[in-house]
């Protein structure tokens, strides 16, 4: 690199460093102004930040007055769906670079950058700018309502508000494992929830479904989530984790119970362990098909019941996954959803959708996004209960997975 170019690069890095420092104190809705000031100094054109709405249908601009963009119909949406850079011609000699805004594996939205060329320096600066935007959004959305208001198109019901306050990001993961979930109806959930957490060696994931569909159901699930995390963070094993939830529900909500599946995946060996507490069994998808019965075991009582009626210890089941395996957890609201003619969506149609998405090379998170929309948008669709899905995909550290795009 010549001395002149090195000086330009060094100046750009200093500007980005200043942006990072200022982003800590900027208000959430002041972020676009701050980013555009930095972009101008870097020789870039106008920057617009878009975040996904709650149901991942639209990209909503943080800048007032700009229309939302359809995720399924626009270039910006393609960038979001595939987590890939896309270049769009917007005027003579003017390009718009669309870059995904991600927090780890979680898709937050996209950033559009106007520029006259796509040389290496500009692309590097755009990517660094996008990274800073993602960190700023992630840090500020935990304590600000501004982003939440932008993400909503209707008022959320109180049980849903309570439960969503406890949910983790939709998607977590690294180069070798991903756990991703969706939950509907977005504004009216009552008793469904999911949880996942990633350590250096283990992925922890759970899906929960409390009895009923009201505030008490949401409270039951919230207690179960708290018990799950309390035991997990104390380093307890899977059986102790389930028993912690059993005891918490029996003590604080003795008239309530919760079904669920709690799992652990060893990231090195692929050993998958799970405990099924009165819930539909997990589904194993391998080599383009469902391995029927692979994860079906006799379900145990729902959580909250054994502490009162049984001294029998919980059972933990175990299998070893193969590279590229996907494990699907779901609540019965998914398969019992009604389609045109009053027919249930059904298990076969449900798993076929995941299989086709896997064969097409879709990201796991995109597979679930498209599937839940297919259920919701069908003719005369009727969601009788909360519908939650959680999908785990694993590749061993010794295997480099093929990037999933499209």
mmCIF file of C-alpha atoms in Angstrom:
data_model
loop_
_atom_site.group_PDB
_atom_site.id
_atom_site.type_symbol
_atom_site.label_atom_id
_atom_site.label_comp_id
_atom_site.label_asym_id
_atom_site.label_seq_id
_atom_site.Cartn_x
_atom_site.Cartn_y
_atom_site.Cartn_z
ATOM 1 C CA UNK A 1 0.000 0.000 0.000
ATOM 2 C CA UNK A 2 1.403 3.424 -0.965
ATOM 3 C CA UNK A 3 2.062 6.068 1.671
ATOM 4 C CA UNK A 4 -0.897 8.143 0.403
ATOM 5 C CA UNK A 5 -3.314 5.210 0.546
ATOM 6 C CA UNK A 6 -1.990 4.144 3.922
ATOM 7 C CA UNK A 7 -2.607 7.657 5.190
ATOM 8 C CA UNK A 8 -6.183 7.576 3.858
ATOM 9 C CA UNK A 9 -6.796 4.209 5.472
ATOM 10 C CA UNK A 10 -5.355 5.392 8.769
ATOM 11 C CA UNK A 11 -7.577 8.476 8.671
ATOM 12 C CA UNK A 12 -10.614 6.356 7.981
ATOM 13 C CA UNK A 13 -9.839 4.075 10.881
ATOM 14 C CA UNK A 14 -9.482 7.066 13.196
ATOM 15 C CA UNK A 15 -12.897 8.339 12.082
ATOM 16 C CA UNK A 16 -14.434 4.946 12.764
ATOM 17 C CA UNK A 17 -12.752 4.871 16.148
ATOM 18 C CA UNK A 18 -14.313 8.266 16.935
ATOM 19 C CA UNK A 19 -17.696 6.985 15.773
ATOM 20 C CA UNK A 20 -17.415 4.001 18.084
ATOM 21 C CA UNK A 21 -16.618 6.264 21.029
ATOM 22 C CA UNK A 22 -19.483 8.671 20.251
ATOM 23 C CA UNK A 23 -21.967 5.853 19.642
ATOM 24 C CA UNK A 24 -21.811 4.925 23.324
ATOM 25 C CA UNK A 25 -23.337 8.237 24.374
ATOM 26 C CA UNK A 26 -25.593 8.882 21.362
ATOM 27 C CA UNK A 27 -29.358 8.484 21.750
ATOM 28 C CA UNK A 28 -30.835 5.520 19.855
ATOM 29 C CA UNK A 29 -32.608 7.693 17.284
ATOM 30 C CA UNK A 30 -29.564 9.963 16.996
ATOM 31 C CA UNK A 31 -27.563 7.094 15.550
ATOM 32 C CA UNK A 32 -28.410 7.785 11.855
ATOM 33 C CA UNK A 33 -27.130 11.374 12.095
ATOM 34 C CA UNK A 34 -23.924 10.242 13.752
ATOM 35 C CA UNK A 35 -23.337 7.489 11.195
ATOM 36 C CA UNK A 36 -23.973 9.814 8.252
ATOM 37 C CA UNK A 37 -21.512 12.365 9.617
ATOM 38 C CA UNK A 38 -18.860 9.680 9.754
ATOM 39 C CA UNK A 39 -19.804 8.340 6.296
ATOM 40 C CA UNK A 40 -19.392 11.776 4.749
ATOM 41 C CA UNK A 41 -15.936 12.135 6.290
ATOM 42 C CA UNK A 42 -15.043 8.696 4.900
ATOM 43 C CA UNK A 43 -15.994 9.720 1.374
ATOM 44 C CA UNK A 44 -19.221 7.749 1.336
ATOM 45 C CA UNK A 45 -22.656 8.994 0.433
ATOM 46 C CA UNK A 46 -25.894 8.902 2.394
ATOM 47 C CA UNK A 47 -26.383 6.020 4.817
ATOM 48 C CA UNK A 48 -29.806 4.642 5.815
ATOM 49 C CA UNK A 49 -30.268 2.077 8.587
ATOM 50 C CA UNK A 50 -33.223 -0.320 8.453
ATOM 51 C CA UNK A 51 -34.303 -2.723 11.194
ATOM 52 C CA UNK A 52 -36.625 -5.680 10.800
ATOM 53 C CA UNK A 53 -40.088 -5.511 12.266
ATOM 54 C CA UNK A 54 -41.184 -8.008 14.916
ATOM 55 C CA UNK A 55 -42.515 -10.542 12.411
ATOM 56 C CA UNK A 56 -39.653 -10.162 9.921
ATOM 57 C CA UNK A 57 -41.905 -8.964 7.107
ATOM 58 C CA UNK A 58 -40.634 -5.414 6.617
ATOM 59 C CA UNK A 59 -37.465 -3.394 7.036
ATOM 60 C CA UNK A 60 -38.232 -0.163 8.881
ATOM 61 C CA UNK A 61 -35.952 2.878 8.516
ATOM 62 C CA UNK A 62 -34.585 4.587 11.607
ATOM 63 C CA UNK A 63 -34.795 7.853 9.651
ATOM 64 C CA UNK A 64 -38.265 9.395 9.796
ATOM 65 C CA UNK A 65 -40.257 9.738 6.572
ATOM 66 C CA UNK A 66 -38.779 6.820 4.636
ATOM 67 C CA UNK A 67 -41.110 4.006 3.584
ATOM 68 C CA UNK A 68 -40.672 0.484 4.900
ATOM 69 C CA UNK A 69 -39.175 -2.111 2.546
ATOM 70 C CA UNK A 70 -40.714 -5.530 1.968
ATOM 71 C CA UNK A 71 -38.276 -8.274 2.990
ATOM 72 C CA UNK A 72 -39.573 -10.695 0.340
ATOM 73 C CA UNK A 73 -39.744 -8.252 -2.580
ATOM 74 C CA UNK A 74 -36.761 -5.863 -2.432
ATOM 75 C CA UNK A 75 -33.005 -5.896 -2.931
ATOM 76 C CA UNK A 76 -32.593 -4.783 0.676
ATOM 77 C CA UNK A 77 -34.772 -7.720 1.692
ATOM 78 C CA UNK A 78 -32.571 -10.108 -0.293
ATOM 79 C CA UNK A 79 -29.589 -8.781 1.661
ATOM 80 C CA UNK A 80 -31.459 -9.488 4.916
ATOM 81 C CA UNK A 81 -32.660 -12.952 3.869
ATOM 82 C CA UNK A 82 -29.237 -14.172 2.751
ATOM 83 C CA UNK A 83 -26.984 -12.106 5.060
ATOM 84 C CA UNK A 84 -25.015 -11.119 1.963
ATOM 85 C CA UNK A 85 -23.767 -7.917 0.350
ATOM 86 C CA UNK A 86 -25.893 -6.729 -2.570
ATOM 87 C CA UNK A 87 -25.158 -3.860 -4.983
ATOM 88 C CA UNK A 88 -28.083 -1.957 -6.530
ATOM 89 C CA UNK A 89 -28.030 0.656 -9.307
ATOM 90 C CA UNK A 90 -30.075 3.581 -8.013
ATOM 91 C CA UNK A 91 -29.083 6.364 -10.437
ATOM 92 C CA UNK A 92 -26.600 7.138 -13.204
ATOM 93 C CA UNK A 93 -23.177 6.592 -11.677
ATOM 94 C CA UNK A 94 -24.644 5.999 -8.203
ATOM 95 C CA UNK A 95 -24.776 2.654 -6.455
ATOM 96 C CA UNK A 96 -26.377 1.555 -3.221
ATOM 97 C CA UNK A 97 -24.474 -1.024 -1.244
ATOM 98 C CA UNK A 98 -26.782 -3.107 0.940
ATOM 99 C CA UNK A 99 -25.017 -4.711 3.875
ATOM 100 C CA UNK A 100 -26.551 -7.003 6.530
ATOM 101 C CA UNK A 101 -26.597 -5.645 10.074
ATOM 102 C CA UNK A 102 -26.029 -8.646 12.345
ATOM 103 C CA UNK A 103 -25.270 -9.265 15.990
ATOM 104 C CA UNK A 104 -23.384 -12.545 15.897
ATOM 105 C CA UNK A 105 -25.877 -14.817 14.126
ATOM 106 C CA UNK A 106 -28.882 -12.580 14.817
ATOM 107 C CA UNK A 107 -30.193 -10.611 11.832
ATOM 108 C CA UNK A 108 -31.050 -7.086 12.982
ATOM 109 C CA UNK A 109 -31.636 -5.414 9.618
ATOM 110 C CA UNK A 110 -29.658 -3.873 6.771
ATOM 111 C CA UNK A 111 -27.700 -0.715 6.031
ATOM 112 C CA UNK A 112 -27.806 1.047 2.664
ATOM 113 C CA UNK A 113 -24.772 3.120 1.614
ATOM 114 C CA UNK A 114 -24.745 5.337 -1.481
ATOM 115 C CA UNK A 115 -21.426 5.448 -3.276
ATOM 116 C CA UNK A 116 -19.966 5.981 -6.723
ATOM 117 C CA UNK A 117 -17.751 2.877 -6.726
ATOM 118 C CA UNK A 118 -17.111 -0.381 -4.922
ATOM 119 C CA UNK A 119 -13.362 -0.408 -4.451
ATOM 120 C CA UNK A 120 -11.707 -2.386 -1.661
ATOM 121 C CA UNK A 121 -11.250 0.577 0.670
ATOM 122 C CA UNK A 122 -14.900 1.659 0.432
ATOM 123 C CA UNK A 123 -16.158 -1.873 0.992
ATOM 124 C CA UNK A 124 -13.922 -2.318 4.033
ATOM 125 C CA UNK A 125 -15.105 0.978 5.495
ATOM 126 C CA UNK A 126 -18.742 0.085 4.846
ATOM 127 C CA UNK A 127 -18.327 -3.233 6.621
ATOM 128 C CA UNK A 128 -16.608 -1.613 9.586
ATOM 129 C CA UNK A 129 -19.346 1.011 9.742
ATOM 130 C CA UNK A 130 -21.996 -1.703 9.676
ATOM 131 C CA UNK A 131 -20.261 -3.558 12.493
ATOM 132 C CA UNK A 132 -20.296 -0.467 14.685
ATOM 133 C CA UNK A 133 -23.975 0.140 13.898
ATOM 134 C CA UNK A 134 -24.810 -3.437 14.922
ATOM 135 C CA UNK A 135 -22.979 -3.073 18.234
ATOM 136 C CA UNK A 136 -24.639 0.266 18.958
ATOM 137 C CA UNK A 137 -28.130 -1.076 18.224
ATOM 138 C CA UNK A 138 -27.565 -4.196 20.313
ATOM 139 C CA UNK A 139 -26.325 -2.219 23.306
ATOM 140 C CA UNK A 140 -29.090 0.408 23.174
ATOM 141 C CA UNK A 141 -32.156 -1.737 22.490
ATOM 142 C CA UNK A 142 -31.806 -3.333 25.928
ATOM 143 C CA UNK A 143 -32.754 -0.088 27.678
ATOM 144 C CA UNK A 144 -34.579 1.987 25.059
ATOM 145 C CA UNK A 145 -38.129 1.661 23.738
ATOM 146 C CA UNK A 146 -37.287 3.459 20.486
ATOM 147 C CA UNK A 147 -36.290 0.380 18.502
ATOM 148 C CA UNK A 148 -39.178 -1.680 19.919
ATOM 149 C CA UNK A 149 -41.697 0.947 18.797
ATOM 150 C CA UNK A 150 -40.260 0.922 15.281
ATOM 151 C CA UNK A 151 -40.500 -2.866 15.147
ATOM 152 C CA UNK A 152 -44.228 -3.002 15.986
ATOM 153 C CA UNK A 153 -47.241 -2.468 13.763
ATOM 154 C CA UNK A 154 -49.869 -2.961 16.462
ATOM 155 C CA UNK A 155 -50.186 -2.793 20.224
ATOM 156 C CA UNK A 156 -48.870 -5.823 22.053
ATOM 157 C CA UNK A 157 -51.039 -7.661 24.555
ATOM 158 C CA UNK A 158 -49.822 -7.734 28.150
ATOM 159 C CA UNK A 159 -49.028 -11.488 28.358
ATOM 160 C CA UNK A 160 -46.939 -11.186 25.193
ATOM 161 C CA UNK A 161 -45.171 -8.094 26.535
ATOM 162 C CA UNK A 162 -44.214 -9.966 29.690
ATOM 163 C CA UNK A 163 -42.943 -13.068 27.918
ATOM 164 C CA UNK A 164 -41.001 -11.195 25.240
ATOM 165 C CA UNK A 165 -39.114 -9.339 27.958
ATOM 166 C CA UNK A 166 -37.581 -12.697 28.932
ATOM 167 C CA UNK A 167 -36.825 -14.098 25.476
ATOM 168 C CA UNK A 168 -33.249 -14.262 24.150
ATOM 169 C CA UNK A 169 -32.337 -13.164 20.601
ATOM 170 C CA UNK A 170 -34.089 -15.137 17.873
ATOM 171 C CA UNK A 171 -30.809 -16.581 16.606
ATOM 172 C CA UNK A 172 -27.490 -17.446 18.236
ATOM 173 C CA UNK A 173 -24.533 -19.427 16.954
ATOM 174 C CA UNK A 174 -21.095 -19.514 15.395
ATOM 175 C CA UNK A 175 -19.464 -21.110 12.339
ATOM 176 C CA UNK A 176 -20.402 -24.630 13.455
ATOM 177 C CA UNK A 177 -23.740 -24.415 15.245
ATOM 178 C CA UNK A 178 -26.840 -22.277 15.054
ATOM 179 C CA UNK A 179 -30.020 -22.200 17.108
ATOM 180 C CA UNK A 180 -32.877 -20.123 15.770
ATOM 181 C CA UNK A 181 -36.533 -19.708 16.724
ATOM 182 C CA UNK A 182 -39.793 -18.012 15.747
ATOM 183 C CA UNK A 183 -42.913 -17.463 17.839
ATOM 184 C CA UNK A 184 -46.440 -16.481 16.791
ATOM 185 C CA UNK A 185 -48.894 -14.839 17.175
ATOM 186 C CA UNK A 186 -46.302 -12.125 17.688
ATOM 187 C CA UNK A 187 -48.505 -9.704 19.620
ATOM 188 C CA UNK A 188 -50.738 -12.170 21.477
ATOM 189 C CA UNK A 189 -48.572 -15.063 22.700
ATOM 190 C CA UNK A 190 -49.714 -16.517 25.990
ATOM 191 C CA UNK A 191 -47.720 -19.522 27.150
ATOM 192 C CA UNK A 192 -45.062 -20.472 24.572
ATOM 193 C CA UNK A 193 -41.410 -19.535 24.845
ATOM 194 C CA UNK A 194 -37.949 -20.640 23.786
ATOM 195 C CA UNK A 195 -34.487 -20.244 25.243
ATOM 196 C CA UNK A 196 -30.972 -20.871 24.022
ATOM 197 C CA UNK A 197 -27.473 -20.145 25.242
ATOM 198 C CA UNK A 198 -24.020 -20.854 23.841
ATOM 199 C CA UNK A 199 -20.798 -21.591 25.726
ATOM 200 C CA UNK A 200 -17.430 -22.573 24.303
ATOM 201 C CA UNK A 201 -18.324 -26.256 24.449
ATOM 202 C CA UNK A 202 -22.132 -26.524 24.641
ATOM 203 C CA UNK A 203 -25.330 -25.246 23.082
ATOM 204 C CA UNK A 204 -28.243 -25.179 25.526
ATOM 205 C CA UNK A 205 -31.716 -24.905 23.983
ATOM 206 C CA UNK A 206 -35.264 -25.277 25.280
ATOM 207 C CA UNK A 207 -38.842 -24.914 24.128
ATOM 208 C CA UNK A 208 -41.714 -24.419 26.589
ATOM 209 C CA UNK A 209 -45.507 -24.483 26.426
ATOM 210 C CA UNK A 210 -47.536 -23.579 29.509
ATOM 211 C CA UNK A 211 -51.133 -24.610 30.072
ATOM 212 C CA UNK A 212 -53.629 -21.988 28.919
ATOM 213 C CA UNK A 213 -53.310 -18.770 26.940
ATOM 214 C CA UNK A 214 -53.481 -15.869 29.374
ATOM 215 C CA UNK A 215 -51.366 -13.823 31.774
ATOM 216 C CA UNK A 216 -51.148 -16.741 34.207
ATOM 217 C CA UNK A 217 -49.806 -18.925 31.400
ATOM 218 C CA UNK A 218 -47.173 -16.326 30.601
ATOM 219 C CA UNK A 219 -46.236 -16.180 34.273
ATOM 220 C CA UNK A 220 -45.883 -19.966 34.366
ATOM 221 C CA UNK A 221 -43.547 -19.922 31.381
ATOM 222 C CA UNK A 222 -41.581 -17.007 32.849
ATOM 223 C CA UNK A 223 -40.979 -18.953 36.069
ATOM 224 C CA UNK A 224 -39.907 -21.981 34.016
ATOM 225 C CA UNK A 225 -37.475 -19.827 32.011
ATOM 226 C CA UNK A 226 -36.048 -18.340 35.198
ATOM 227 C CA UNK A 227 -35.611 -21.796 36.722
ATOM 228 C CA UNK A 228 -33.926 -23.044 33.567
ATOM 229 C CA UNK A 229 -31.424 -20.203 33.511
ATOM 230 C CA UNK A 230 -30.820 -20.269 37.258
ATOM 231 C CA UNK A 231 -29.839 -23.938 37.188
ATOM 232 C CA UNK A 232 -27.861 -23.624 33.946
ATOM 233 C CA UNK A 233 -25.833 -20.680 35.230
ATOM 234 C CA UNK A 234 -25.079 -22.596 38.413
ATOM 235 C CA UNK A 235 -23.475 -25.290 36.254
ATOM 236 C CA UNK A 236 -26.072 -27.960 37.025
ATOM 237 C CA UNK A 237 -26.757 -30.909 34.750
ATOM 238 C CA UNK A 238 -29.816 -31.469 32.599
ATOM 239 C CA UNK A 239 -31.743 -33.530 35.167
ATOM 240 C CA UNK A 240 -31.074 -30.989 37.914
ATOM 241 C CA UNK A 241 -32.150 -28.237 35.555
ATOM 242 C CA UNK A 242 -35.540 -29.866 34.923
ATOM 243 C CA UNK A 243 -35.992 -30.629 38.615
ATOM 244 C CA UNK A 244 -35.295 -26.991 39.447
ATOM 245 C CA UNK A 245 -38.205 -25.994 37.210
ATOM 246 C CA UNK A 246 -40.373 -28.727 38.755
ATOM 247 C CA UNK A 247 -39.726 -27.400 42.242
ATOM 248 C CA UNK A 248 -40.165 -23.743 41.288
ATOM 249 C CA UNK A 249 -43.546 -24.334 39.662
ATOM 250 C CA UNK A 250 -44.719 -26.581 42.497
ATOM 251 C CA UNK A 251 -43.756 -23.958 45.073
ATOM 252 C CA UNK A 252 -44.908 -20.744 43.407
ATOM 253 C CA UNK A 253 -47.610 -21.837 40.949
ATOM 254 C CA UNK A 254 -48.978 -25.119 42.314
ATOM 255 C CA UNK A 255 -52.009 -25.133 40.009
ATOM 256 C CA UNK A 256 -49.988 -24.664 36.824
ATOM 257 C CA UNK A 257 -47.740 -26.848 34.730
ATOM 258 C CA UNK A 258 -45.584 -26.528 31.639
ATOM 259 C CA UNK A 259 -44.576 -28.980 28.924
ATOM 260 C CA UNK A 260 -41.245 -28.617 27.222
ATOM 261 C CA UNK A 261 -38.032 -30.084 25.885
ATOM 262 C CA UNK A 262 -34.676 -29.080 27.353
ATOM 263 C CA UNK A 263 -31.541 -29.952 25.427
ATOM 264 C CA UNK A 264 -27.755 -29.824 25.445
ATOM 265 C CA UNK A 265 -25.521 -30.243 22.397
ATOM 266 C CA UNK A 266 -21.799 -30.954 22.773
ATOM 267 C CA UNK A 267 -20.214 -28.864 20.038
ATOM 268 C CA UNK A 268 -17.150 -31.074 19.583
ATOM 269 C CA UNK A 269 -18.680 -34.557 19.513
ATOM 270 C CA UNK A 270 -22.219 -33.757 18.356
ATOM 271 C CA UNK A 271 -23.688 -35.582 21.339
ATOM 272 C CA UNK A 272 -27.264 -34.357 21.689
ATOM 273 C CA UNK A 273 -28.981 -34.875 25.049
ATOM 274 C CA UNK A 274 -32.576 -34.006 25.833
ATOM 275 C CA UNK A 275 -35.325 -34.400 28.383
ATOM 276 C CA UNK A 276 -38.922 -34.465 27.127
ATOM 277 C CA UNK A 277 -41.494 -33.273 29.652
ATOM 278 C CA UNK A 278 -44.893 -34.040 28.134
ATOM 279 C CA UNK A 279 -44.057 -32.399 24.801
ATOM 280 C CA UNK A 280 -44.193 -33.427 21.098
ATOM 281 C CA UNK A 281 -40.890 -35.209 20.334
ATOM 282 C CA UNK A 282 -38.032 -33.495 18.490
ATOM 283 C CA UNK A 283 -37.582 -34.170 14.777
ATOM 284 C CA UNK A 284 -34.235 -35.142 13.250
ATOM 285 C CA UNK A 285 -33.617 -34.005 9.660
ATOM 286 C CA UNK A 286 -30.656 -35.657 7.934
ATOM 287 C CA UNK A 287 -29.541 -35.959 4.312
ATOM 288 C CA UNK A 288 -32.680 -34.380 2.899
ATOM 289 C CA UNK A 289 -35.229 -36.310 4.912
ATOM 290 C CA UNK A 290 -36.781 -36.952 8.310
ATOM 291 C CA UNK A 291 -35.255 -39.811 10.292
ATOM 292 C CA UNK A 292 -38.567 -41.136 11.558
ATOM 293 C CA UNK A 293 -38.625 -42.064 15.223
ATOM 294 C CA UNK A 294 -34.979 -41.132 15.781
ATOM 295 C CA UNK A 295 -35.740 -38.835 18.710
ATOM 296 C CA UNK A 296 -39.054 -40.299 19.853
ATOM 297 C CA UNK A 297 -39.008 -41.488 23.447
ATOM 298 C CA UNK A 298 -41.720 -41.986 26.051
ATOM 299 C CA UNK A 299 -42.609 -38.497 27.250
ATOM 300 C CA UNK A 300 -42.417 -37.804 30.954
ATOM 301 C CA UNK A 301 -44.886 -35.704 32.978
ATOM 302 C CA UNK A 302 -45.008 -31.949 32.342
ATOM 303 C CA UNK A 303 -42.837 -29.751 34.536
ATOM 304 C CA UNK A 304 -44.499 -28.811 37.799
ATOM 305 C CA UNK A 305 -46.298 -32.137 38.230
ATOM 306 C CA UNK A 306 -43.626 -34.654 39.382
ATOM 307 C CA UNK A 307 -42.731 -32.585 42.431
ATOM 308 C CA UNK A 308 -46.258 -33.208 43.693
ATOM 309 C CA UNK A 309 -47.218 -36.629 42.343
ATOM 310 C CA UNK A 310 -44.102 -38.680 41.617
ATOM 311 C CA UNK A 311 -40.656 -39.442 43.015
ATOM 312 C CA UNK A 312 -39.479 -41.052 39.784
ATOM 313 C CA UNK A 313 -36.314 -39.334 38.492
ATOM 314 C CA UNK A 314 -36.283 -37.575 35.152
ATOM 315 C CA UNK A 315 -34.753 -39.442 32.218
ATOM 316 C CA UNK A 316 -32.218 -37.937 29.821
ATOM 317 C CA UNK A 317 -31.903 -39.350 26.306
ATOM 318 C CA UNK A 318 -28.852 -39.166 24.072
ATOM 319 C CA UNK A 319 -27.896 -39.534 20.405
ATOM 320 C CA UNK A 320 -24.873 -38.490 18.355
ATOM 321 C CA UNK A 321 -25.606 -36.138 15.481
ATOM 322 C CA UNK A 322 -23.969 -36.283 12.072
ATOM 323 C CA UNK A 323 -22.481 -33.243 10.282
ATOM 324 C CA UNK A 324 -25.226 -31.009 8.881
ATOM 325 C CA UNK A 325 -28.016 -32.521 10.980
ATOM 326 C CA UNK A 326 -30.922 -30.282 11.900
ATOM 327 C CA UNK A 327 -33.003 -30.877 15.037
ATOM 328 C CA UNK A 328 -36.446 -29.310 15.083
ATOM 329 C CA UNK A 329 -38.406 -28.530 18.258
ATOM 330 C CA UNK A 330 -41.959 -27.222 18.062
ATOM 331 C CA UNK A 331 -45.175 -26.684 19.973
ATOM 332 C CA UNK A 332 -48.429 -28.297 18.899
ATOM 333 C CA UNK A 333 -49.828 -24.935 17.785
ATOM 334 C CA UNK A 334 -47.705 -25.342 14.626
ATOM 335 C CA UNK A 335 -49.077 -28.670 13.429
ATOM 336 C CA UNK A 336 -52.628 -27.894 14.624
ATOM 337 C CA UNK A 337 -52.890 -24.622 12.696
ATOM 338 C CA UNK A 338 -55.824 -24.707 10.283
ATOM 339 C CA UNK A 339 -55.538 -24.081 6.562
ATOM 340 C CA UNK A 340 -58.148 -23.618 3.838
ATOM 341 C CA UNK A 341 -61.007 -26.076 4.210
ATOM 342 C CA UNK A 342 -60.373 -26.450 7.926
ATOM 343 C CA UNK A 343 -57.557 -28.970 7.522
ATOM 344 C CA UNK A 344 -54.659 -29.019 9.960
ATOM 345 C CA UNK A 345 -51.293 -27.823 8.672
ATOM 346 C CA UNK A 346 -50.040 -31.225 9.761
ATOM 347 C CA UNK A 347 -46.718 -32.851 10.549
ATOM 348 C CA UNK A 348 -45.846 -33.942 7.012
ATOM 349 C CA UNK A 349 -46.346 -30.509 5.508
ATOM 350 C CA UNK A 350 -44.426 -28.976 8.402
ATOM 351 C CA UNK A 351 -41.351 -31.182 8.039
ATOM 352 C CA UNK A 352 -41.462 -31.095 4.215
ATOM 353 C CA UNK A 353 -41.082 -27.300 4.376
ATOM 354 C CA UNK A 354 -37.913 -27.614 6.462
ATOM 355 C CA UNK A 355 -36.532 -30.345 4.213
ATOM 356 C CA UNK A 356 -37.073 -28.279 1.056
ATOM 357 C CA UNK A 357 -35.481 -25.228 2.686
ATOM 358 C CA UNK A 358 -32.468 -27.315 3.723
ATOM 359 C CA UNK A 359 -32.083 -28.688 0.203
ATOM 360 C CA UNK A 360 -32.245 -25.148 -1.191
ATOM 361 C CA UNK A 361 -29.373 -24.102 1.080
ATOM 362 C CA UNK A 362 -31.381 -21.595 3.096
ATOM 363 C CA UNK A 363 -30.080 -20.251 6.347
ATOM 364 C CA UNK A 364 -31.787 -21.952 9.283
ATOM 365 C CA UNK A 365 -33.250 -18.638 10.459
ATOM 366 C CA UNK A 366 -34.632 -17.914 6.995
ATOM 367 C CA UNK A 367 -36.174 -21.382 6.802
ATOM 368 C CA UNK A 368 -38.222 -20.714 9.942
ATOM 369 C CA UNK A 369 -39.148 -17.184 8.869
ATOM 370 C CA UNK A 370 -40.568 -18.426 5.583
ATOM 371 C CA UNK A 371 -42.305 -21.389 7.204
ATOM 372 C CA UNK A 372 -44.135 -19.386 9.871
ATOM 373 C CA UNK A 373 -45.292 -16.932 7.211
ATOM 374 C CA UNK A 374 -46.565 -19.797 5.072
ATOM 375 C CA UNK A 375 -48.663 -20.938 8.026
ATOM 376 C CA UNK A 376 -49.944 -17.449 8.824
ATOM 377 C CA UNK A 377 -50.578 -16.328 5.249
ATOM 378 C CA UNK A 378 -52.400 -19.377 3.922
ATOM 379 C CA UNK A 379 -55.969 -19.003 2.722
ATOM 380 C CA UNK A 380 -58.328 -19.039 5.711
ATOM 381 C CA UNK A 381 -55.424 -19.831 8.035
ATOM 382 C CA UNK A 382 -56.349 -20.138 11.679
ATOM 383 C CA UNK A 383 -53.734 -20.266 14.426
ATOM 384 C CA UNK A 384 -55.585 -22.039 17.237
ATOM 385 C CA UNK A 385 -52.715 -21.814 19.735
ATOM 386 C CA UNK A 386 -49.283 -20.293 20.155
ATOM 387 C CA UNK A 387 -46.951 -21.650 17.474
ATOM 388 C CA UNK A 388 -43.258 -21.844 18.297
ATOM 389 C CA UNK A 389 -40.406 -23.491 16.416
ATOM 390 C CA UNK A 390 -36.741 -23.842 17.296
ATOM 391 C CA UNK A 391 -34.222 -25.246 14.823
ATOM 392 C CA UNK A 392 -30.688 -26.408 15.651
ATOM 393 C CA UNK A 393 -28.082 -27.058 12.960
ATOM 394 C CA UNK A 394 -24.680 -28.601 13.769
ATOM 395 C CA UNK A 395 -21.378 -29.000 11.969
ATOM 396 C CA UNK A 396 -18.333 -30.428 13.783
ATOM 397 C CA UNK A 397 -15.321 -28.140 14.292
ATOM 398 C CA UNK A 398 -13.274 -30.343 11.936
ATOM 399 C CA UNK A 399 -15.755 -29.764 9.128
ATOM 400 C CA UNK A 400 -16.073 -26.442 7.402
ATOM 401 C CA UNK A 401 -19.755 -26.078 6.417
ATOM 402 C CA UNK A 402 -20.679 -24.802 2.996
ATOM 403 C CA UNK A 403 -21.953 -21.221 3.374
ATOM 404 C CA UNK A 404 -25.742 -21.215 3.208
ATOM 405 C CA UNK A 405 -27.121 -18.453 1.041
ATOM 406 C CA UNK A 406 -30.358 -17.712 -0.756
#
